[in-house]
Amino acid sequence: MIKLKVLIILVLCLGSIQGNAQAVSGHYGPGLFGLRSAHGFPMDWSYVNVTHIYYAAEMKDNVGNISTLSKPINVIANISGGIWGTKIDKIKANYNAAVILPFTNLAPNPETLELNPDNIGLGDIKVIPLMLTWNFKQFALNTRYAFWAPTGSFDMNSKSNKGKGFWSHNIGLGGTVYLDAKKSWNVSLMNTFEFNGKQKGTQITPASTHVMEYGVGRTFDEVFNMGIIGYRTKQIGSQKGVTLPEELNSYEVSALGMEFNYRTKSNWAFITRWYLEYNGVNRPEGSAIRFIFLKNF
């Protein structure tokens, strides 16, 4: 009888652990690139400000079952950054570097579903020491390296972490093709790979992630661009440090949306992007909107 009680307790505990278990994801929030994603940043100094809002009320498991979250995920972040650029004549490329400061109520891609977004604080700072852009007659090519430093608050028992508790490294490569001589129609594809370090306090090393972002757009009067955008993010390999059931040790999600951007001839840019997620696997499915302001000095 005692053995039976112990067995029942163990089964209940394991079931609880499995029910709340989820692979830890990285820093990169998909949707950073949209139309003309390889166009690059302006030369000299620029200021960028991004307001990011993400909302999700449903969770989809590995076999497509949808469950309603007891408390919806509502991430609000304001991201400010300084960008510097110059030309490198020897390789005929534009060079940019940037430092990005996020202020948010929750870390990007939150793992815990019992959230308490009670205040705004500094998240994990992003540094882009290298971005190269080549602009040719009918296409542009962009490559970059970036990393996140664990500057945001993180506690393995907290429900309102602002940071992820680990370093991440990010490399990207993509291009934009202009389909006509006037560059009225453009098609873009950007691939990003993220590699993560060990998380403080948990000994978890999150798996790597691949994000593919794309867009098809039309430009009007050389300043207004609109079109369809989307992304797909997928875990690569397996998480290390804490063993998860095989069916839970993987995640992915896709999204489709629209972008409207306006770039003035006086070096101002206003961009709005909206996404609706689908085909989630062990991930929440929600919607996201970004408001982006860019000023070149």
Short mmCIF file of C-alpha atoms in Angstrom, two decimals:
data_model
loop_
_atom_site.label_atom_id
_atom_site.label_comp_id
_atom_site.label_asym_id
_atom_site.label_seq_id
_atom_site.Cartn_x
_atom_site.Cartn_y
_atom_site.Cartn_z
CA MET A 1 0.00 0.00 0.00
CA ILE A 2 2.83 2.38 0.88
CA LYS A 3 4.64 1.52 -2.36
CA LEU A 4 1.46 2.21 -4.31
CA LYS A 5 1.07 5.65 -2.67
CA VAL A 6 4.69 6.52 -3.44
CA LEU A 7 4.20 5.44 -7.07
CA ILE A 8 1.07 7.60 -7.38
CA ILE A 9 2.90 10.64 -5.94
CA LEU A 10 5.81 10.16 -8.34
CA VAL A 11 3.50 9.87 -11.32
CA LEU A 12 1.64 13.03 -10.30
CA CYS A 13 4.90 14.96 -9.80
CA LEU A 14 6.32 13.83 -13.12
CA GLY A 15 3.08 14.69 -14.86
CA SER A 16 3.20 18.18 -13.34
CA ILE A 17 6.80 18.69 -14.42
CA GLN A 18 6.07 17.49 -17.94
CA GLY A 19 2.96 19.64 -18.17
CA ASN A 20 4.91 22.82 -17.33
CA ALA A 21 8.13 21.90 -19.12
CA GLN A 22 9.08 23.90 -22.16
CA ALA A 23 12.28 24.37 -24.11
CA VAL A 24 14.06 27.63 -23.29
CA SER A 25 14.23 29.87 -26.36
CA GLY A 26 16.76 32.55 -27.23
CA HIS A 27 16.73 36.33 -27.42
CA TYR A 28 15.95 36.94 -31.07
CA GLY A 29 12.38 38.07 -31.55
CA PRO A 30 11.26 37.24 -35.11
CA GLY A 31 9.89 40.09 -37.16
CA LEU A 32 12.92 42.35 -36.91
CA PHE A 33 13.31 42.38 -40.71
CA GLY A 34 10.51 42.95 -43.18
CA LEU A 35 10.35 44.60 -46.60
CA ARG A 36 13.71 45.55 -48.13
CA SER A 37 15.41 43.73 -45.23
CA ALA A 38 18.89 43.89 -46.79
CA HIS A 39 18.68 47.60 -47.49
CA GLY A 40 20.85 48.35 -44.44
CA PHE A 41 21.02 51.47 -42.26
CA PRO A 42 22.02 54.99 -43.35
CA MET A 43 25.55 56.33 -43.06
CA ASP A 44 26.80 58.59 -40.25
CA TRP A 45 24.65 58.58 -37.07
CA SER A 46 21.09 57.35 -36.71
CA TYR A 47 18.60 56.89 -33.88
CA VAL A 48 16.06 54.08 -33.91
CA ASN A 49 13.11 53.53 -31.56
CA VAL A 50 10.88 50.44 -31.67
CA THR A 51 7.69 49.81 -29.71
CA HIS A 52 6.93 46.09 -29.70
CA ILE A 53 3.65 44.58 -28.46
CA TYR A 54 3.00 40.84 -28.40
CA TYR A 55 -0.20 39.18 -27.21
CA ALA A 56 -1.04 35.47 -26.99
CA ALA A 57 -3.92 33.70 -25.25
CA GLU A 58 -3.43 30.18 -26.68
CA MET A 59 -0.76 27.49 -26.56
CA LYS A 60 -0.29 24.75 -29.16
CA ASP A 61 1.47 21.47 -28.33
CA ASN A 62 3.52 19.11 -30.51
CA VAL A 63 0.47 17.35 -32.00
CA GLY A 64 -1.57 20.47 -32.71
CA ASN A 65 -3.79 20.53 -29.63
CA ILE A 66 -4.69 24.09 -28.59
CA SER A 67 -5.16 25.10 -24.97
CA THR A 68 -6.23 28.45 -23.53
CA LEU A 69 -3.66 30.06 -21.25
CA SER A 70 -4.89 30.79 -17.74
CA LYS A 71 -3.29 34.24 -18.07
CA PRO A 72 -2.58 35.70 -21.53
CA ILE A 73 0.98 36.66 -22.45
CA ASN A 74 1.24 40.41 -22.96
CA VAL A 75 4.76 41.64 -23.72
CA ILE A 76 5.36 45.36 -24.10
CA ALA A 77 8.85 46.63 -24.97
CA ASN A 78 10.38 49.91 -26.04
CA ILE A 79 13.75 49.57 -27.71
CA SER A 80 16.10 52.48 -28.39
CA GLY A 81 19.40 52.35 -30.19
CA GLY A 82 22.22 54.37 -31.64
CA ILE A 83 23.59 53.35 -35.04
CA TRP A 84 26.77 54.50 -36.76
CA GLY A 85 27.73 53.87 -40.36
CA THR A 86 30.49 54.52 -42.87
CA LYS A 87 31.63 53.30 -46.28
CA ILE A 88 34.47 50.81 -46.72
CA ASP A 89 35.78 51.55 -50.20
CA LYS A 90 38.16 48.58 -50.38
CA ILE A 91 35.31 46.07 -50.31
CA LYS A 92 32.67 48.45 -51.71
CA ALA A 93 30.40 47.91 -48.70
CA ASN A 94 28.54 50.00 -46.15
CA TYR A 95 29.52 49.28 -42.53
CA ASN A 96 27.20 49.78 -39.54
CA ALA A 97 27.49 49.19 -35.80
CA ALA A 98 24.80 49.63 -33.15
CA VAL A 99 23.96 49.39 -29.44
CA ILE A 100 20.33 48.58 -28.59
CA LEU A 101 18.78 49.19 -25.13
CA PRO A 102 15.46 47.40 -24.45
CA PHE A 103 13.03 48.39 -21.71
CA THR A 104 10.36 45.76 -21.24
CA ASN A 105 7.87 44.20 -18.83
CA LEU A 106 8.94 40.64 -19.77
CA ALA A 107 11.90 38.94 -21.39
CA PRO A 108 11.47 38.11 -25.10
CA ASN A 109 10.02 34.66 -25.82
CA PRO A 110 8.98 33.95 -22.20
CA GLU A 111 9.10 30.28 -21.16
CA THR A 112 6.95 30.34 -18.04
CA LEU A 113 3.24 30.68 -18.75
CA GLU A 114 2.46 31.93 -15.21
CA LEU A 115 3.50 35.50 -15.91
CA ASN A 116 3.42 38.60 -13.72
CA PRO A 117 4.33 41.58 -15.93
CA ASP A 118 4.19 44.07 -13.07
CA ASN A 119 6.73 46.71 -14.16
CA ILE A 120 9.09 47.95 -16.85
CA GLY A 121 12.86 47.44 -16.56
CA LEU A 122 16.06 47.17 -18.55
CA GLY A 123 16.32 43.96 -20.55
CA ASP A 124 19.35 42.29 -22.12
CA ILE A 125 21.40 44.78 -24.14
CA LYS A 126 22.06 43.96 -27.78
CA VAL A 127 25.30 44.96 -29.51
CA ILE A 128 25.85 44.80 -33.28
CA PRO A 129 29.60 45.28 -33.82
CA LEU A 130 29.50 44.26 -37.48
CA MET A 131 26.97 44.79 -40.24
CA LEU A 132 27.98 44.91 -43.90
CA THR A 133 25.70 45.86 -46.78
CA TRP A 134 26.43 45.71 -50.50
CA ASN A 135 24.03 47.67 -52.73
CA PHE A 136 24.07 46.68 -56.39
CA LYS A 137 21.90 47.84 -59.27
CA GLN A 138 19.08 45.33 -58.83
CA PHE A 139 19.77 43.70 -55.46
CA ALA A 140 21.29 44.25 -52.02
CA LEU A 141 23.18 41.80 -49.79
CA ASN A 142 23.45 42.08 -46.00
CA THR A 143 25.42 40.13 -43.38
CA ARG A 144 25.88 40.81 -39.68
CA TYR A 145 27.04 39.59 -36.29
CA ALA A 146 25.38 40.56 -33.00
CA PHE A 147 25.30 39.46 -29.37
CA TRP A 148 23.10 39.92 -26.29
CA ALA A 149 24.61 40.50 -22.84
CA PRO A 150 22.61 39.27 -19.79
CA THR A 151 22.03 42.73 -18.30
CA GLY A 152 18.32 42.28 -17.57
CA SER A 153 17.09 40.92 -14.26
CA PHE A 154 16.80 37.14 -14.13
CA ASP A 155 15.83 34.74 -11.36
CA MET A 156 14.86 31.15 -12.12
CA ASN A 157 11.90 31.46 -9.71
CA SER A 158 10.66 34.84 -10.98
CA LYS A 159 7.53 35.30 -13.09
CA SER A 160 8.55 38.73 -14.39
CA ASN A 161 12.12 38.39 -15.66
CA LYS A 162 13.35 41.19 -17.90
CA GLY A 163 16.35 39.17 -19.15
CA LYS A 164 17.07 35.60 -20.20
CA GLY A 165 20.05 34.92 -17.92
CA PHE A 166 22.51 33.93 -20.66
CA TRP A 167 24.63 35.30 -23.51
CA SER A 168 23.50 34.81 -27.10
CA HIS A 169 25.39 35.17 -30.38
CA ASN A 170 23.64 35.91 -33.64
CA ILE A 171 24.73 35.77 -37.28
CA GLY A 172 22.61 36.69 -40.28
CA LEU A 173 22.68 36.70 -44.05
CA GLY A 174 20.05 37.87 -46.50
CA GLY A 175 19.21 39.80 -49.61
CA THR A 176 16.68 42.03 -51.32
CA VAL A 177 15.98 41.74 -55.05
CA TYR A 178 14.38 44.55 -57.06
CA LEU A 179 12.23 43.13 -59.84
CA ASP A 180 12.14 46.15 -62.15
CA ALA A 181 14.43 48.98 -63.21
CA LYS A 182 12.58 51.55 -61.09
CA LYS A 183 12.87 49.28 -58.01
CA SER A 184 9.11 49.46 -57.53
CA TRP A 185 8.77 45.76 -56.66
CA ASN A 186 11.04 44.08 -54.11
CA VAL A 187 11.42 40.58 -52.65
CA SER A 188 13.46 39.98 -49.49
CA LEU A 189 14.74 36.97 -47.58
CA MET A 190 16.77 37.09 -44.35
CA ASN A 191 18.19 34.10 -42.42
CA THR A 192 19.31 34.42 -38.81
CA PHE A 193 21.03 31.84 -36.61
CA GLU A 194 21.25 32.24 -32.83
CA PHE A 195 23.62 30.34 -30.53
CA ASN A 196 23.05 30.48 -26.77
CA GLY A 197 25.21 30.16 -23.67
CA LYS A 198 24.43 28.52 -20.32
CA GLN A 199 21.60 30.06 -18.30
CA LYS A 200 22.47 31.41 -14.86
CA GLY A 201 21.16 29.28 -12.00
CA THR A 202 19.54 26.55 -14.10
CA GLN A 203 22.54 25.02 -15.93
CA ILE A 204 20.35 24.95 -19.05
CA THR A 205 22.00 25.62 -22.42
CA PRO A 206 19.18 26.50 -24.81
CA ALA A 207 19.27 24.99 -28.28
CA SER A 208 20.17 27.09 -31.29
CA THR A 209 17.46 28.75 -33.36
CA HIS A 210 16.98 29.47 -37.06
CA VAL A 211 14.69 32.33 -38.10
CA MET A 212 13.69 32.94 -41.71
CA GLU A 213 12.04 36.29 -42.48
CA TYR A 214 10.63 37.32 -45.84
CA GLY A 215 8.70 40.07 -47.58
CA VAL A 216 7.19 41.04 -50.94
CA GLY A 217 6.49 44.73 -51.39
CA ARG A 218 5.59 47.57 -53.73
CA THR A 219 7.08 51.08 -53.57
CA PHE A 220 5.09 54.19 -54.48
CA ASP A 221 6.61 57.61 -55.24
CA GLU A 222 9.99 56.33 -54.00
CA VAL A 223 9.05 56.95 -50.35
CA PHE A 224 6.06 54.71 -49.47
CA ASN A 225 6.49 50.94 -49.35
CA MET A 226 3.86 48.34 -48.44
CA GLY A 227 3.49 44.58 -48.76
CA ILE A 228 3.21 41.12 -47.23
CA ILE A 229 5.75 39.93 -44.65
CA GLY A 230 6.24 36.77 -42.63
CA TYR A 231 8.61 34.65 -40.60
CA ARG A 232 9.31 31.13 -39.43
CA THR A 233 11.35 30.37 -36.30
CA LYS A 234 12.48 26.84 -35.46
CA GLN A 235 14.64 25.21 -32.80
CA ILE A 236 17.83 23.52 -34.06
CA GLY A 237 19.20 20.57 -32.09
CA SER A 238 18.29 19.87 -28.47
CA GLN A 239 18.39 21.79 -25.24
CA LYS A 240 21.11 20.67 -22.83
CA GLY A 241 21.41 20.65 -19.04
CA VAL A 242 17.85 19.64 -18.10
CA THR A 243 16.31 16.59 -19.75
CA LEU A 244 12.97 17.21 -21.43
CA PRO A 245 10.68 14.57 -22.93
CA GLU A 246 11.55 14.20 -26.61
CA GLU A 247 8.17 15.50 -27.73
CA LEU A 248 8.71 18.74 -25.74
CA ASN A 249 12.35 19.38 -26.67
CA SER A 250 11.50 21.28 -29.84
CA TYR A 251 9.56 24.39 -30.80
CA GLU A 252 8.64 26.35 -33.90
CA VAL A 253 6.10 28.91 -35.07
CA SER A 254 5.30 30.81 -38.26
CA ALA A 255 3.61 34.13 -38.91
CA LEU A 256 2.16 36.18 -41.74
CA GLY A 257 1.40 39.87 -41.79
CA MET A 258 1.70 43.25 -43.46
CA GLU A 259 4.09 46.18 -43.41
CA PHE A 260 3.64 49.86 -44.17
CA ASN A 261 6.68 52.13 -44.22
CA TYR A 262 7.29 55.72 -45.15
CA ARG A 263 10.79 57.09 -45.70
CA THR A 264 11.04 60.82 -46.26
CA LYS A 265 13.74 62.51 -48.32
CA SER A 266 14.83 64.33 -45.13
CA ASN A 267 16.02 61.01 -43.60
CA TRP A 268 13.01 60.17 -41.43
CA ALA A 269 11.40 56.73 -41.53
CA PHE A 270 8.16 55.44 -39.98
CA ILE A 271 7.43 51.71 -40.17
CA THR A 272 4.49 49.62 -38.93
CA ARG A 273 4.50 45.81 -38.99
CA TRP A 274 1.72 43.43 -37.93
CA TYR A 275 2.00 39.64 -37.62
CA LEU A 276 -0.44 36.81 -36.88
CA GLU A 277 1.18 33.52 -35.83
CA TYR A 278 0.21 30.00 -36.95
CA ASN A 279 1.64 26.43 -37.10
CA GLY A 280 2.99 26.63 -33.57
CA VAL A 281 4.68 23.62 -31.98
CA ASN A 282 5.18 23.78 -28.20
CA ARG A 283 4.78 27.53 -28.48
CA PRO A 284 2.11 30.15 -27.82
CA GLU A 285 0.32 31.44 -30.93
CA GLY A 286 -0.45 35.12 -30.88
CA SER A 287 -0.12 38.40 -32.72
CA ALA A 288 2.55 41.09 -32.73
CA ILE A 289 2.77 44.69 -33.84
CA ARG A 290 5.85 46.90 -34.17
CA PHE A 291 6.04 50.68 -34.52
CA ILE A 292 9.47 51.77 -35.74
CA PHE A 293 10.88 55.28 -35.95
CA LEU A 294 14.27 56.00 -37.54
CA LYS A 295 16.09 59.32 -37.85
CA ASN A 296 19.39 59.83 -39.68
CA PHE A 297 21.46 62.85 -38.62
#
